[in-house]
């Protein structure tokens, strides 16, 4: 028979395996999801030749949040935001501030994402936004900003909407190999049901020597570096 101490150790092990496993998987998938939507934002801006006010990186971030808000049920959206926050906070302490970077500093980029996500659904996201660091004094401005951002993307989303009766084409065309693509399989399918790009965009997962992902304007494709899943796994956050 198992001793009490043994049972306690088993219970602790089970607690670890039963909670850390799914949470870690959520953490990886959530951050891959937002990366996919951000890179898709670059593809949309490129293929529709959209004028961009501000940096393209900021526009791709806002597209990513607006799209995630449309695609995901509230519970999933809150998990994505929580996991994005955990990653961004971890990266922020490692990054050296560079005023010439195309991205806002991590902490500010994250704050804008939380602010926008909150403003898109203030009725349901206030407790989460506050828990993720949004000050109460920022709430009204976030709602105003989100209203403007949603209005800016609305005609673009309308152009991307599948035409009634038309045969669905696969806008995102995932490669066969790579963990990121396996983890994102259902999300890519969901994107393909929700939007139609003017031209298909291959999505590949290859080793590229860094923890990153790209949209390449030159040949209109999205590339996930395999190092990204490895780096997310290694962080083991949440
Ligand atoms: Zn980007």
XYZ file of C-alpha atoms and ligand atoms in Angstrom:
239
model
C 0.000 0.000 0.000
C 1.106 3.545 -0.592
C 2.081 5.452 2.555
C 0.532 8.806 3.467
C 3.808 10.512 2.527
C 3.771 8.624 -0.762
C 0.174 9.676 -1.394
C 1.106 13.274 -0.646
C 4.002 13.107 -3.130
C 1.682 11.546 -5.717
C -0.890 14.248 -5.103
C 1.749 16.962 -5.524
C 3.062 15.319 -8.688
C -0.471 15.011 -10.051
C -1.167 18.635 -9.168
C 1.951 19.652 -11.094
C 1.301 17.453 -14.127
C -2.427 18.106 -14.233
C -2.097 21.876 -14.043
C 1.326 22.754 -15.482
C 0.784 20.659 -18.627
C -2.368 22.271 -19.985
C -1.365 25.732 -18.723
C 2.023 25.507 -20.427
C 0.315 24.306 -23.612
C -2.117 27.227 -23.383
C 0.790 29.618 -22.884
C 2.560 28.400 -26.020
C -0.572 28.283 -28.147
C -1.845 31.684 -26.977
C 1.382 33.409 -27.945
C 1.565 31.545 -31.264
C -2.005 32.602 -31.962
C -1.323 36.287 -31.421
C 1.870 36.024 -33.480
C -0.147 34.473 -36.330
C -2.735 37.271 -36.195
C 0.002 39.931 -36.053
C 1.798 38.461 -39.093
C -1.538 38.142 -40.866
C -1.976 41.865 -40.197
C 1.194 42.515 -42.192
C -0.157 40.319 -45.015
C -3.471 42.214 -45.055
C -1.733 45.612 -45.076
C 0.525 44.427 -47.886
C -2.020 42.663 -50.086
C -4.676 45.380 -49.798
C -2.036 48.157 -50.069
C -3.533 49.770 -46.980
C -2.326 53.212 -45.965
C -0.928 53.012 -42.436
C -0.947 55.896 -39.976
C 1.852 55.210 -37.503
C 4.188 52.253 -37.733
C 3.174 49.066 -39.555
C 4.112 47.093 -36.429
C 1.573 49.005 -34.356
C -1.050 48.544 -37.078
C -0.316 44.797 -37.249
C -0.730 44.583 -33.465
C -4.082 46.343 -33.598
C -5.257 44.098 -36.454
C -4.191 41.091 -34.378
C -6.244 42.150 -31.361
C -9.301 43.121 -33.423
C -9.167 39.791 -35.288
C -8.658 37.779 -32.088
C -11.633 39.591 -30.563
C -13.764 38.540 -33.541
C -12.547 34.947 -33.729
C -12.411 33.805 -30.127
C -15.081 33.255 -27.486
C -14.566 35.474 -24.441
C -13.011 32.760 -22.303
C -10.343 31.996 -24.940
C -9.694 35.685 -25.514
C -8.996 36.176 -21.809
C -6.552 33.250 -21.788
C -4.755 34.716 -24.808
C -4.434 38.126 -23.136
C -3.210 36.580 -19.884
C -0.572 34.505 -21.687
C 0.543 37.427 -23.857
C 1.029 39.418 -20.674
C 3.144 36.711 -19.041
C 5.412 36.497 -22.089
C 5.702 40.218 -22.613
C 6.615 40.849 -18.962
C 9.312 38.168 -19.135
C 10.734 39.615 -22.364
C 10.559 43.183 -21.120
C 13.081 42.573 -18.348
C 15.542 41.036 -20.828
C 15.319 43.646 -23.581
C 17.591 46.641 -23.865
C 15.611 49.758 -24.729
C 16.256 50.961 -28.256
C 14.407 54.146 -29.267
C 14.890 53.222 -32.948
C 13.228 49.844 -32.655
C 10.207 49.410 -34.959
C 8.250 48.122 -31.978
C 7.181 50.076 -28.958
C 9.022 48.989 -25.804
C 7.552 45.646 -24.661
C 5.767 47.040 -21.620
C 4.114 49.788 -23.659
C 3.266 47.462 -26.560
C 1.582 45.139 -24.077
C -0.247 48.008 -22.366
C -1.657 49.114 -25.736
C -2.799 45.550 -26.458
C -4.547 45.230 -23.079
C -6.057 48.710 -23.488
C -7.389 47.890 -26.956
C -8.717 44.488 -25.939
C -10.439 46.026 -22.930
C -11.928 48.829 -25.017
C -13.357 46.352 -27.538
C -15.400 44.656 -24.817
C -15.416 46.766 -21.647
C -18.521 45.044 -20.259
C -16.710 41.724 -19.910
C -13.024 42.604 -19.628
C -12.688 45.162 -16.861
C -11.643 42.712 -14.113
C -9.081 41.064 -16.400
C -7.704 44.358 -17.725
C -7.348 45.671 -14.167
C -5.674 42.413 -13.073
C -3.247 42.715 -15.997
C -2.271 46.208 -14.885
C -4.595 48.681 -16.598
C -5.183 51.623 -14.255
C -8.820 52.589 -13.711
C -7.959 56.090 -14.949
C -7.049 54.688 -18.398
C -10.362 52.898 -18.947
C -12.312 55.669 -20.689
C -9.480 56.531 -23.077
C -9.062 52.829 -23.910
C -12.727 52.584 -24.880
C -12.401 55.704 -27.074
C -9.220 54.394 -28.724
C -10.731 50.960 -29.282
C -13.824 52.510 -30.873
C -11.580 54.349 -33.351
C -9.433 51.298 -34.041
C -12.472 49.071 -34.576
C -13.945 51.645 -36.981
C -10.628 51.860 -38.847
C -10.465 48.099 -39.391
C -14.199 47.563 -40.039
C -14.121 48.304 -43.810
C -10.993 46.152 -44.139
C -12.682 43.261 -42.333
C -15.663 43.739 -44.639
C -13.413 43.418 -47.701
C -11.946 40.217 -46.249
C -15.281 38.643 -45.408
C -16.051 35.525 -47.514
C -18.628 36.282 -50.203
C -21.958 34.450 -49.656
C -22.184 31.384 -51.840
C -18.571 31.580 -53.006
C -16.360 28.508 -52.659
C -14.057 29.001 -49.680
C -10.431 29.286 -50.701
C -7.657 28.517 -48.247
C -6.032 31.908 -47.639
C -3.461 30.639 -45.149
C -1.724 27.554 -46.526
C 0.172 25.796 -43.760
C 3.185 23.631 -44.548
C 3.243 20.022 -43.432
C 6.015 20.234 -40.901
C 6.675 21.995 -37.645
C 5.277 22.088 -34.136
C 3.982 25.649 -34.469
C 1.815 24.610 -37.412
C 0.506 21.553 -35.575
C -0.439 23.719 -32.587
C -2.030 26.333 -34.845
C -3.885 23.898 -37.125
C -7.384 24.672 -35.842
C -6.649 28.396 -35.614
C -5.501 28.511 -39.226
C -8.698 26.710 -40.236
C -10.724 29.232 -38.255
C -8.950 32.135 -39.976
C -9.591 30.545 -43.370
C -13.309 30.312 -42.615
C -13.440 33.931 -41.455
C -11.394 35.816 -44.022
C -10.400 35.612 -47.669
C -7.133 37.228 -48.706
C -6.650 38.437 -52.283
C -3.816 35.911 -52.675
C -2.977 32.795 -50.639
C -0.223 33.081 -48.035
C 1.942 30.023 -47.279
C 2.718 29.555 -43.575
C 5.915 27.670 -42.846
C 7.780 26.550 -39.749
C 11.548 26.369 -40.206
C 14.701 26.752 -38.172
C 15.985 30.285 -38.700
C 18.428 30.763 -35.837
C 16.276 33.027 -33.668
C 13.089 33.147 -31.632
C 10.933 35.067 -34.101
C 8.293 35.019 -36.836
C 8.029 37.020 -40.037
C 5.829 38.082 -42.877
C 7.914 38.422 -46.025
C 6.573 41.104 -48.349
C 8.732 39.903 -51.212
C 7.015 36.552 -51.619
C 3.970 37.016 -49.390
C 4.499 34.268 -46.844
C 4.512 33.868 -43.079
C 7.364 32.065 -41.432
C 7.468 30.799 -37.849
C 10.960 30.054 -36.616
C 11.003 26.649 -34.903
C 13.075 28.326 -32.194
C 9.934 30.206 -31.150
C 8.118 27.123 -29.822
C 11.330 25.998 -28.139
C 11.725 29.403 -26.464
C 8.080 29.464 -25.346
C 8.413 25.922 -23.973
C 11.586 26.829 -22.127
C 9.935 29.772 -20.416
C 7.321 27.433 -18.896
C 5.279 30.372 -17.727
C 1.852 30.285 -16.080
Zn 5.473 42.588 -37.211
